[in-house]
mmCIF file of C-alpha atoms in Angstrom:
data_model
loop_
_atom_site.group_PDB
_atom_site.id
_atom_site.type_symbol
_atom_site.label_atom_id
_atom_site.label_comp_id
_atom_site.label_asym_id
_atom_site.label_seq_id
_atom_site.Cartn_x
_atom_site.Cartn_y
_atom_site.Cartn_z
ATOM 1 C CA UNK A 26 -0.786 45.269 57.251
ATOM 2 C CA UNK A 27 -1.340 41.459 57.262
ATOM 3 C CA UNK A 28 -2.505 39.752 54.083
ATOM 4 C CA UNK A 29 -5.761 37.858 54.257
ATOM 5 C CA UNK A 30 -5.827 34.207 53.547
ATOM 6 C CA UNK A 31 -8.012 34.763 50.523
ATOM 7 C CA UNK A 32 -5.506 37.317 49.011
ATOM 8 C CA UNK A 33 -2.639 34.961 49.784
ATOM 9 C CA UNK A 34 -4.377 32.156 48.042
ATOM 10 C CA UNK A 35 -5.090 34.333 45.023
ATOM 11 C CA UNK A 36 -1.454 35.602 44.870
ATOM 12 C CA UNK A 37 -0.144 32.030 45.160
ATOM 13 C CA UNK A 38 -2.420 30.787 42.371
ATOM 14 C CA UNK A 39 -1.385 33.755 40.213
ATOM 15 C CA UNK A 40 2.296 33.004 40.820
ATOM 16 C CA UNK A 41 1.928 29.371 39.779
ATOM 17 C CA UNK A 42 -0.012 30.458 36.701
ATOM 18 C CA UNK A 43 2.665 32.938 35.693
ATOM 19 C CA UNK A 44 5.390 30.298 36.444
ATOM 20 C CA UNK A 45 3.563 27.855 34.190
ATOM 21 C CA UNK A 46 3.412 30.429 31.376
ATOM 22 C CA UNK A 47 7.151 31.085 31.667
ATOM 23 C CA UNK A 48 8.216 27.456 32.013
ATOM 24 C CA UNK A 49 5.677 25.804 29.673
ATOM 25 C CA UNK A 50 7.106 24.568 26.393
ATOM 26 C CA UNK A 51 6.198 26.219 23.153
ATOM 27 C CA UNK A 52 2.876 25.186 21.761
ATOM 28 C CA UNK A 53 3.219 21.561 20.702
ATOM 29 C CA UNK A 54 2.972 21.145 16.976
ATOM 30 C CA UNK A 55 0.630 18.565 15.456
ATOM 31 C CA UNK A 56 2.148 15.327 14.437
ATOM 32 C CA UNK A 57 3.251 15.670 10.830
ATOM 33 C CA UNK A 58 1.553 13.402 8.321
ATOM 34 C CA UNK A 59 2.786 11.717 5.184
ATOM 35 C CA UNK A 60 1.700 9.150 2.629
ATOM 36 C CA UNK A 61 3.187 7.140 -0.221
ATOM 37 C CA UNK A 62 1.533 4.959 -2.849
ATOM 38 C CA UNK A 63 2.537 2.680 -5.693
ATOM 39 C CA UNK A 64 0.809 1.359 -8.803
ATOM 40 C CA UNK A 65 3.154 -1.454 -9.631
ATOM 41 C CA UNK A 66 6.723 -2.121 -10.774
ATOM 42 C CA UNK A 67 8.367 -3.893 -13.681
ATOM 43 C CA UNK A 68 9.545 -3.213 -17.207
ATOM 44 C CA UNK A 69 7.809 0.081 -17.840
ATOM 45 C CA UNK A 70 9.367 1.704 -20.897
ATOM 46 C CA UNK A 71 8.778 5.237 -22.045
ATOM 47 C CA UNK A 72 8.324 4.062 -25.600
ATOM 48 C CA UNK A 73 5.432 1.788 -24.513
ATOM 49 C CA UNK A 74 3.518 4.727 -22.977
ATOM 50 C CA UNK A 75 1.746 7.237 -25.167
ATOM 51 C CA UNK A 76 1.745 10.765 -23.829
ATOM 52 C CA UNK A 77 -1.961 10.422 -23.198
ATOM 53 C CA UNK A 78 -1.631 7.230 -21.296
ATOM 54 C CA UNK A 79 1.285 8.445 -19.179
ATOM 55 C CA UNK A 80 -0.641 11.615 -18.398
ATOM 56 C CA UNK A 81 -3.696 9.577 -17.349
ATOM 57 C CA UNK A 82 -1.546 7.255 -15.121
ATOM 58 C CA UNK A 83 0.124 10.201 -13.485
ATOM 59 C CA UNK A 84 -3.186 11.891 -12.879
ATOM 60 C CA UNK A 85 -4.642 8.757 -11.266
ATOM 61 C CA UNK A 86 -1.570 8.413 -9.021
ATOM 62 C CA UNK A 87 -1.795 12.045 -7.944
ATOM 63 C CA UNK A 88 -5.524 11.786 -7.388
ATOM 64 C CA UNK A 89 -5.051 8.732 -5.209
ATOM 65 C CA UNK A 90 -2.211 10.191 -3.107
ATOM 66 C CA UNK A 91 -4.041 13.469 -2.567
ATOM 67 C CA UNK A 92 -7.215 11.565 -1.527
ATOM 68 C CA UNK A 93 -5.290 9.756 1.126
ATOM 69 C CA UNK A 94 -3.453 12.905 2.246
ATOM 70 C CA UNK A 95 -6.709 14.810 2.603
ATOM 71 C CA UNK A 96 -7.917 12.172 5.099
ATOM 72 C CA UNK A 97 -4.702 12.668 7.118
ATOM 73 C CA UNK A 98 -4.934 16.436 7.226
ATOM 74 C CA UNK A 99 -8.496 16.158 8.514
ATOM 75 C CA UNK A 100 -7.288 14.118 11.426
ATOM 76 C CA UNK A 101 -8.484 10.787 10.148
ATOM 77 C CA UNK A 102 -6.518 7.636 10.677
ATOM 78 C CA UNK A 103 -3.723 6.224 8.553
ATOM 79 C CA UNK A 104 -6.021 3.289 7.863
ATOM 80 C CA UNK A 105 -8.539 5.657 6.387
ATOM 81 C CA UNK A 106 -5.844 7.314 4.283
ATOM 82 C CA UNK A 107 -4.526 3.997 2.969
ATOM 83 C CA UNK A 108 -8.027 2.762 2.113
ATOM 84 C CA UNK A 109 -8.996 6.024 0.368
ATOM 85 C CA UNK A 110 -5.853 5.972 -1.803
ATOM 86 C CA UNK A 111 -6.172 2.326 -2.758
ATOM 87 C CA UNK A 112 -9.863 2.688 -3.620
ATOM 88 C CA UNK A 113 -9.015 5.094 -6.374
ATOM 89 C CA UNK A 114 -6.286 2.838 -7.779
ATOM 90 C CA UNK A 115 -8.641 -0.180 -7.608
ATOM 91 C CA UNK A 116 -11.263 1.720 -9.598
ATOM 92 C CA UNK A 117 -8.785 2.664 -12.355
ATOM 93 C CA UNK A 118 -8.242 0.360 -15.337
ATOM 94 C CA UNK A 119 -4.579 1.393 -15.502
ATOM 95 C CA UNK A 120 -3.447 -0.754 -12.540
ATOM 96 C CA UNK A 121 -3.519 -4.450 -11.847
ATOM 97 C CA UNK A 122 -6.020 -4.298 -8.991
ATOM 98 C CA UNK A 123 -9.838 -4.005 -8.982
ATOM 99 C CA UNK A 124 -11.068 -2.798 -12.346
ATOM 100 C CA UNK A 125 -7.727 -3.389 -14.075
ATOM 101 C CA UNK A 126 -7.046 -6.858 -12.737
ATOM 102 C CA UNK A 127 -5.224 -9.258 -15.002
ATOM 103 C CA UNK A 128 -6.632 -12.522 -16.366
ATOM 104 C CA UNK A 129 -5.871 -16.001 -15.098
ATOM 105 C CA UNK A 130 -5.114 -18.819 -17.581
ATOM 106 C CA UNK A 131 -8.842 -19.686 -17.530
ATOM 107 C CA UNK A 132 -9.829 -16.153 -18.521
ATOM 108 C CA UNK A 133 -11.132 -15.206 -15.067
ATOM 109 C CA UNK A 134 -9.954 -12.791 -12.414
ATOM 110 C CA UNK A 135 -8.672 -13.649 -8.888
ATOM 111 C CA UNK A 136 -8.092 -10.697 -6.658
ATOM 112 C CA UNK A 137 -6.084 -10.405 -3.390
ATOM 113 C CA UNK A 138 -5.626 -7.636 -0.837
ATOM 114 C CA UNK A 139 -4.344 -6.922 2.646
ATOM 115 C CA UNK A 140 -4.262 -4.121 5.174
ATOM 116 C CA UNK A 141 -2.428 -3.700 8.453
ATOM 117 C CA UNK A 142 -2.710 -1.376 11.464
ATOM 118 C CA UNK A 143 0.855 -0.889 12.738
ATOM 119 C CA UNK A 144 -0.095 0.571 16.119
ATOM 120 C CA UNK A 145 -2.020 -2.493 17.231
ATOM 121 C CA UNK A 146 -0.615 -5.168 14.904
ATOM 122 C CA UNK A 147 -4.082 -5.866 13.527
ATOM 123 C CA UNK A 148 -4.296 -7.245 10.002
ATOM 124 C CA UNK A 149 -6.828 -8.381 7.456
ATOM 125 C CA UNK A 150 -6.340 -10.157 4.159
ATOM 126 C CA UNK A 151 -8.366 -11.723 1.352
ATOM 127 C CA UNK A 152 -7.475 -13.862 -1.670
ATOM 128 C CA UNK A 153 -9.052 -15.552 -4.692
ATOM 129 C CA UNK A 154 -11.883 -13.044 -5.033
ATOM 130 C CA UNK A 155 -13.985 -13.027 -8.231
ATOM 131 C CA UNK A 156 -16.776 -10.469 -7.475
ATOM 132 C CA UNK A 157 -15.633 -7.967 -4.836
ATOM 133 C CA UNK A 158 -15.372 -4.545 -6.436
ATOM 134 C CA UNK A 159 -12.918 -3.175 -3.874
ATOM 135 C CA UNK A 160 -10.867 -5.943 -2.207
ATOM 136 C CA UNK A 161 -9.127 -3.493 0.125
ATOM 137 C CA UNK A 162 -12.479 -2.761 1.828
ATOM 138 C CA UNK A 163 -13.087 -6.458 2.407
ATOM 139 C CA UNK A 164 -9.550 -6.923 3.814
ATOM 140 C CA UNK A 165 -10.313 -4.119 6.261
ATOM 141 C CA UNK A 166 -13.649 -5.667 7.175
ATOM 142 C CA UNK A 167 -11.886 -8.949 7.953
ATOM 143 C CA UNK A 168 -9.517 -7.086 10.247
ATOM 144 C CA UNK A 169 -12.200 -4.997 12.018
ATOM 145 C CA UNK A 170 -15.221 -7.287 12.002
ATOM 146 C CA UNK A 171 -13.926 -10.832 12.303
ATOM 147 C CA UNK A 172 -11.615 -12.854 14.514
ATOM 148 C CA UNK A 173 -9.585 -13.884 11.507
ATOM 149 C CA UNK A 174 -6.703 -12.464 9.525
ATOM 150 C CA UNK A 175 -7.213 -14.057 6.076
ATOM 151 C CA UNK A 176 -10.258 -15.275 4.210
ATOM 152 C CA UNK A 177 -10.338 -16.722 0.659
ATOM 153 C CA UNK A 178 -12.553 -17.506 -2.262
ATOM 154 C CA UNK A 179 -16.202 -18.214 -1.826
ATOM 155 C CA UNK A 180 -16.007 -17.892 2.000
ATOM 156 C CA UNK A 181 -14.533 -14.438 1.706
ATOM 157 C CA UNK A 182 -17.260 -13.354 -0.696
ATOM 158 C CA UNK A 183 -19.910 -14.780 1.614
ATOM 159 C CA UNK A 184 -18.403 -12.588 4.362
ATOM 160 C CA UNK A 185 -18.478 -9.620 1.973
ATOM 161 C CA UNK A 186 -22.245 -10.037 1.655
ATOM 162 C CA UNK A 187 -22.651 -9.962 5.400
ATOM 163 C CA UNK A 188 -20.584 -6.793 5.573
ATOM 164 C CA UNK A 189 -22.475 -5.142 2.731
ATOM 165 C CA UNK A 190 -19.308 -4.901 0.624
ATOM 166 C CA UNK A 191 -20.187 -4.139 -3.010
ATOM 167 C CA UNK A 192 -20.156 -7.192 -5.339
ATOM 168 C CA UNK A 193 -20.067 -6.896 -9.086
ATOM 169 C CA UNK A 194 -20.377 -9.342 -12.034
ATOM 170 C CA UNK A 195 -16.971 -10.899 -12.891
ATOM 171 C CA UNK A 196 -17.136 -9.196 -16.284
ATOM 172 C CA UNK A 197 -16.737 -5.780 -14.433
ATOM 173 C CA UNK A 198 -13.018 -6.502 -14.271
ATOM 174 C CA UNK A 199 -12.561 -7.192 -18.001
ATOM 175 C CA UNK A 200 -10.408 -4.779 -19.961
ATOM 176 C CA UNK A 201 -9.099 -5.136 -23.530
ATOM 177 C CA UNK A 202 -5.516 -4.408 -22.511
ATOM 178 C CA UNK A 203 -5.408 -7.133 -19.910
ATOM 179 C CA UNK A 204 -7.022 -9.585 -22.305
ATOM 180 C CA UNK A 205 -4.327 -8.865 -24.863
ATOM 181 C CA UNK A 206 -1.661 -9.371 -22.208
ATOM 182 C CA UNK A 207 -3.105 -12.818 -21.509
ATOM 183 C CA UNK A 208 -3.040 -13.743 -25.164
ATOM 184 C CA UNK A 209 0.578 -12.602 -25.350
ATOM 185 C CA UNK A 210 1.544 -14.645 -22.389
ATOM 186 C CA UNK A 211 -0.166 -17.710 -23.710
ATOM 187 C CA UNK A 212 1.513 -17.307 -27.089
ATOM 188 C CA UNK A 213 4.876 -17.054 -25.349
ATOM 189 C CA UNK A 214 4.049 -20.189 -23.342
ATOM 190 C CA UNK A 215 3.490 -22.097 -26.599
ATOM 191 C CA UNK A 216 7.062 -21.223 -27.675
ATOM 192 C CA UNK A 217 8.445 -21.932 -24.248
ATOM 193 C CA UNK A 218 6.148 -24.120 -22.115
ATOM 194 C CA UNK A 219 8.303 -23.427 -19.050
ATOM 195 C CA UNK A 220 7.811 -19.712 -19.247
ATOM 196 C CA UNK A 221 5.741 -19.254 -16.086
ATOM 197 C CA UNK A 222 6.175 -15.470 -16.358
ATOM 198 C CA UNK A 223 6.941 -13.377 -19.420
ATOM 199 C CA UNK A 224 10.461 -11.975 -19.245
ATOM 200 C CA UNK A 225 9.285 -8.493 -19.918
ATOM 201 C CA UNK A 226 6.903 -8.440 -17.021
ATOM 202 C CA UNK A 227 4.841 -5.659 -15.420
ATOM 203 C CA UNK A 228 3.689 -6.136 -11.867
ATOM 204 C CA UNK A 229 0.674 -3.833 -11.452
ATOM 205 C CA UNK A 230 -0.055 -4.350 -7.760
ATOM 206 C CA UNK A 231 -1.180 -1.131 -5.947
ATOM 207 C CA UNK A 232 -0.462 -0.147 -2.384
ATOM 208 C CA UNK A 233 -0.264 2.680 0.135
ATOM 209 C CA UNK A 234 1.495 3.449 3.425
ATOM 210 C CA UNK A 235 0.670 6.393 5.683
ATOM 211 C CA UNK A 236 1.500 8.203 8.957
ATOM 212 C CA UNK A 237 -1.367 10.010 10.710
ATOM 213 C CA UNK A 238 -1.664 12.803 13.271
ATOM 214 C CA UNK A 239 -1.691 10.323 16.098
ATOM 215 C CA UNK A 240 1.712 9.001 14.918
ATOM 216 C CA UNK A 241 0.243 5.733 13.816
ATOM 217 C CA UNK A 242 1.316 3.826 10.676
ATOM 218 C CA UNK A 243 -0.667 1.611 8.341
ATOM 219 C CA UNK A 244 -0.047 -0.264 5.090
ATOM 220 C CA UNK A 245 -2.342 -1.754 2.437
ATOM 221 C CA UNK A 246 -1.886 -3.598 -0.823
ATOM 222 C CA UNK A 247 -4.214 -4.848 -3.542
ATOM 223 C CA UNK A 248 -3.637 -6.903 -6.700
ATOM 224 C CA UNK A 249 -5.071 -8.931 -9.483
ATOM 225 C CA UNK A 250 -2.110 -11.267 -9.287
ATOM 226 C CA UNK A 251 -0.106 -12.587 -12.189
ATOM 227 C CA UNK A 252 -1.177 -12.785 -15.858
ATOM 228 C CA UNK A 253 -1.923 -16.364 -16.965
ATOM 229 C CA UNK A 254 -1.719 -17.745 -13.404
ATOM 230 C CA UNK A 255 -3.024 -21.198 -12.621
ATOM 231 C CA UNK A 256 -4.093 -23.459 -9.816
ATOM 232 C CA UNK A 257 -5.359 -20.657 -7.498
ATOM 233 C CA UNK A 258 -1.852 -19.149 -7.280
ATOM 234 C CA UNK A 259 -1.501 -16.592 -4.515
ATOM 235 C CA UNK A 260 1.334 -14.049 -4.370
ATOM 236 C CA UNK A 261 2.834 -11.978 -1.646
ATOM 237 C CA UNK A 262 0.142 -9.240 -1.491
ATOM 238 C CA UNK A 263 -2.128 -10.828 1.086
ATOM 239 C CA UNK A 264 0.670 -12.507 2.993
ATOM 240 C CA UNK A 265 1.238 -10.465 6.081
ATOM 241 C CA UNK A 266 4.953 -9.880 6.336
ATOM 242 C CA UNK A 267 5.741 -10.626 2.702
ATOM 243 C CA UNK A 268 3.915 -8.044 0.636
ATOM 244 C CA UNK A 269 2.238 -5.983 3.356
ATOM 245 C CA UNK A 270 3.417 -5.141 6.901
ATOM 246 C CA UNK A 271 3.218 -2.383 9.474
ATOM 247 C CA UNK A 272 4.242 -1.835 13.112
ATOM 248 C CA UNK A 273 5.049 1.148 15.305
ATOM 249 C CA UNK A 274 8.360 1.726 13.503
ATOM 250 C CA UNK A 275 7.518 1.448 9.847
ATOM 251 C CA UNK A 276 4.971 0.431 7.197
ATOM 252 C CA UNK A 277 5.689 -1.386 3.895
ATOM 253 C CA UNK A 278 3.742 -2.236 0.771
ATOM 254 C CA UNK A 279 5.457 -4.281 -1.967
ATOM 255 C CA UNK A 280 5.045 -4.933 -5.647
ATOM 256 C CA UNK A 281 6.926 -7.400 -7.759
ATOM 257 C CA UNK A 282 7.406 -11.100 -8.421
ATOM 258 C CA UNK A 283 5.598 -12.325 -5.378
ATOM 259 C CA UNK A 284 7.327 -15.716 -5.011
ATOM 260 C CA UNK A 285 10.579 -13.951 -4.195
ATOM 261 C CA UNK A 286 8.979 -11.516 -1.799
ATOM 262 C CA UNK A 287 7.331 -14.429 0.052
ATOM 263 C CA UNK A 288 10.547 -16.380 0.342
ATOM 264 C CA UNK A 289 12.413 -13.373 1.796
ATOM 265 C CA UNK A 290 9.474 -12.055 3.943
ATOM 266 C CA UNK A 291 10.395 -8.690 2.434
ATOM 267 C CA UNK A 292 7.973 -6.357 4.189
ATOM 268 C CA UNK A 293 8.679 -7.706 7.625
ATOM 269 C CA UNK A 294 12.451 -7.891 7.025
ATOM 270 C CA UNK A 295 12.522 -4.111 6.235
ATOM 271 C CA UNK A 296 10.637 -3.206 9.460
ATOM 272 C CA UNK A 297 12.708 -5.664 11.537
ATOM 273 C CA UNK A 298 15.867 -3.962 10.355
ATOM 274 C CA UNK A 299 14.476 -0.596 11.467
ATOM 275 C CA UNK A 300 13.378 -2.004 14.803
ATOM 276 C CA UNK A 301 16.290 -4.222 15.752
ATOM 277 C CA UNK A 302 19.268 -2.902 13.861
ATOM 278 C CA UNK A 303 18.389 0.778 14.140
ATOM 279 C CA UNK A 304 18.654 1.153 10.364
ATOM 280 C CA UNK A 305 16.900 4.050 8.693
ATOM 281 C CA UNK A 306 13.920 3.040 6.675
ATOM 282 C CA UNK A 307 15.756 3.997 3.565
ATOM 283 C CA UNK A 308 18.801 1.903 4.446
ATOM 284 C CA UNK A 309 16.657 -1.108 5.314
ATOM 285 C CA UNK A 310 14.498 -0.883 2.188
ATOM 286 C CA UNK A 311 17.465 -0.372 -0.195
ATOM 287 C CA UNK A 312 19.433 -3.200 1.309
ATOM 288 C CA UNK A 313 16.534 -5.659 0.987
ATOM 289 C CA UNK A 314 15.371 -4.588 -2.493
ATOM 290 C CA UNK A 315 18.603 -3.570 -4.250
ATOM 291 C CA UNK A 316 20.927 -6.100 -2.710
ATOM 292 C CA UNK A 317 19.356 -9.214 -1.171
ATOM 293 C CA UNK A 318 16.187 -9.548 -3.314
ATOM 294 C CA UNK A 319 18.070 -8.705 -6.530
ATOM 295 C CA UNK A 320 20.827 -11.202 -5.769
ATOM 296 C CA UNK A 321 18.156 -13.948 -5.657
ATOM 297 C CA UNK A 322 16.644 -12.904 -8.995
ATOM 298 C CA UNK A 323 13.652 -11.145 -7.468
ATOM 299 C CA UNK A 324 12.283 -8.123 -9.286
ATOM 300 C CA UNK A 325 10.122 -5.302 -7.923
ATOM 301 C CA UNK A 326 10.044 -2.589 -5.279
ATOM 302 C CA UNK A 327 8.490 -1.264 -2.104
ATOM 303 C CA UNK A 328 7.107 1.918 -0.603
ATOM 304 C CA UNK A 329 8.059 2.472 2.987
ATOM 305 C CA UNK A 330 7.432 5.112 5.701
ATOM 306 C CA UNK A 331 8.701 5.342 9.267
ATOM 307 C CA UNK A 332 7.284 6.911 12.469
ATOM 308 C CA UNK A 333 8.908 10.303 11.593
ATOM 309 C CA UNK A 334 7.232 10.331 8.166
ATOM 310 C CA UNK A 335 10.403 9.549 6.239
ATOM 311 C CA UNK A 336 9.662 7.904 2.925
ATOM 312 C CA UNK A 337 11.703 5.539 0.821
ATOM 313 C CA UNK A 338 10.586 3.897 -2.489
ATOM 314 C CA UNK A 339 13.364 1.741 -3.893
ATOM 315 C CA UNK A 340 12.885 -0.597 -6.807
ATOM 316 C CA UNK A 341 15.226 -2.871 -8.875
ATOM 317 C CA UNK A 342 13.090 -2.933 -11.995
ATOM 318 C CA UNK A 343 13.040 -0.479 -14.940
ATOM 319 C CA UNK A 344 10.253 1.498 -13.358
ATOM 320 C CA UNK A 345 7.632 1.707 -10.595
ATOM 321 C CA UNK A 346 4.495 3.812 -10.611
ATOM 322 C CA UNK A 347 4.699 5.798 -7.392
ATOM 323 C CA UNK A 348 3.647 8.999 -5.669
ATOM 324 C CA UNK A 349 4.082 10.574 -2.244
ATOM 325 C CA UNK A 350 3.268 13.635 -0.130
ATOM 326 C CA UNK A 351 5.917 14.111 2.525
ATOM 327 C CA UNK A 352 5.754 15.796 5.943
ATOM 328 C CA UNK A 353 6.422 19.175 4.253
ATOM 329 C CA UNK A 354 3.519 18.725 1.934
ATOM 330 C CA UNK A 355 5.705 18.164 -1.139
ATOM 331 C CA UNK A 356 3.945 16.140 -3.815
ATOM 332 C CA UNK A 357 5.962 13.789 -5.992
ATOM 333 C CA UNK A 358 4.628 11.567 -8.887
ATOM 334 C CA UNK A 359 7.124 9.370 -10.695
ATOM 335 C CA UNK A 360 7.292 6.406 -13.005
ATOM 336 C CA UNK A 361 10.862 5.843 -14.118
#
């Protein structure tokens, strides 16, 4: 008995449907997400940390990394994750960014920050801020709502007002511990006028790098700069490629003696090694920080992440406040 055209069409459609079920790949998994943060590197000795302070610092680091990770698991962007993590660190007095910013030689505060979207090579940076509560938000606003990459000083704060970024009195950033650090540095300077930086230094810059469900990478960094700094000194943090960088292959946020990181363009160098040499992010970061930077006398570290979510956090100083949540959801919080 001949088969009708309608039945033939139905059978053909069913056959292709079944064929598709057989040949279709297994259900595609969601892009794995990961995040790493730092709260500064330098001479961080166990003896200098009370149990209470160490516990508080670890708690702040874990709170920050979990806040960023929560954004990622909700499907939000790596930029959102980086911003969320850094906001918590900026609001903590334990880190040299935002609330805990160090003092300049004049007894003021000058804050810097940068953020970069690796997928589109967009970047925003700010420097020399006195009244912006959360510099990372202003850096992001520069990236997303202006045609510029970097704004500084009074101009940056005027832009902050236009963007409804929260401004605070300069005294908001004052903390007794940072004031004592300034006094110690100035006392040292009296003994040795050429001591631009105390030998036993702590670089409290904060930063974050993240990979989101879309496979996109971002990096952000925020700092109060260097204790007892003069002449409007700017370090590596807001310099795209030096202290902050992201592309499609990797994302980097640095902390350390900024002058060395600028001279070696550390953040970009690490990503370039991944892109052009085919190095793993760990190989690239360790070579730059443990070999090249150290050989020049530069001290500090980086947090890095690649497009597969692999994390590396090398440092050549005694310690680096750091935390991460990897693609398996494993949480790590470390200091030494």
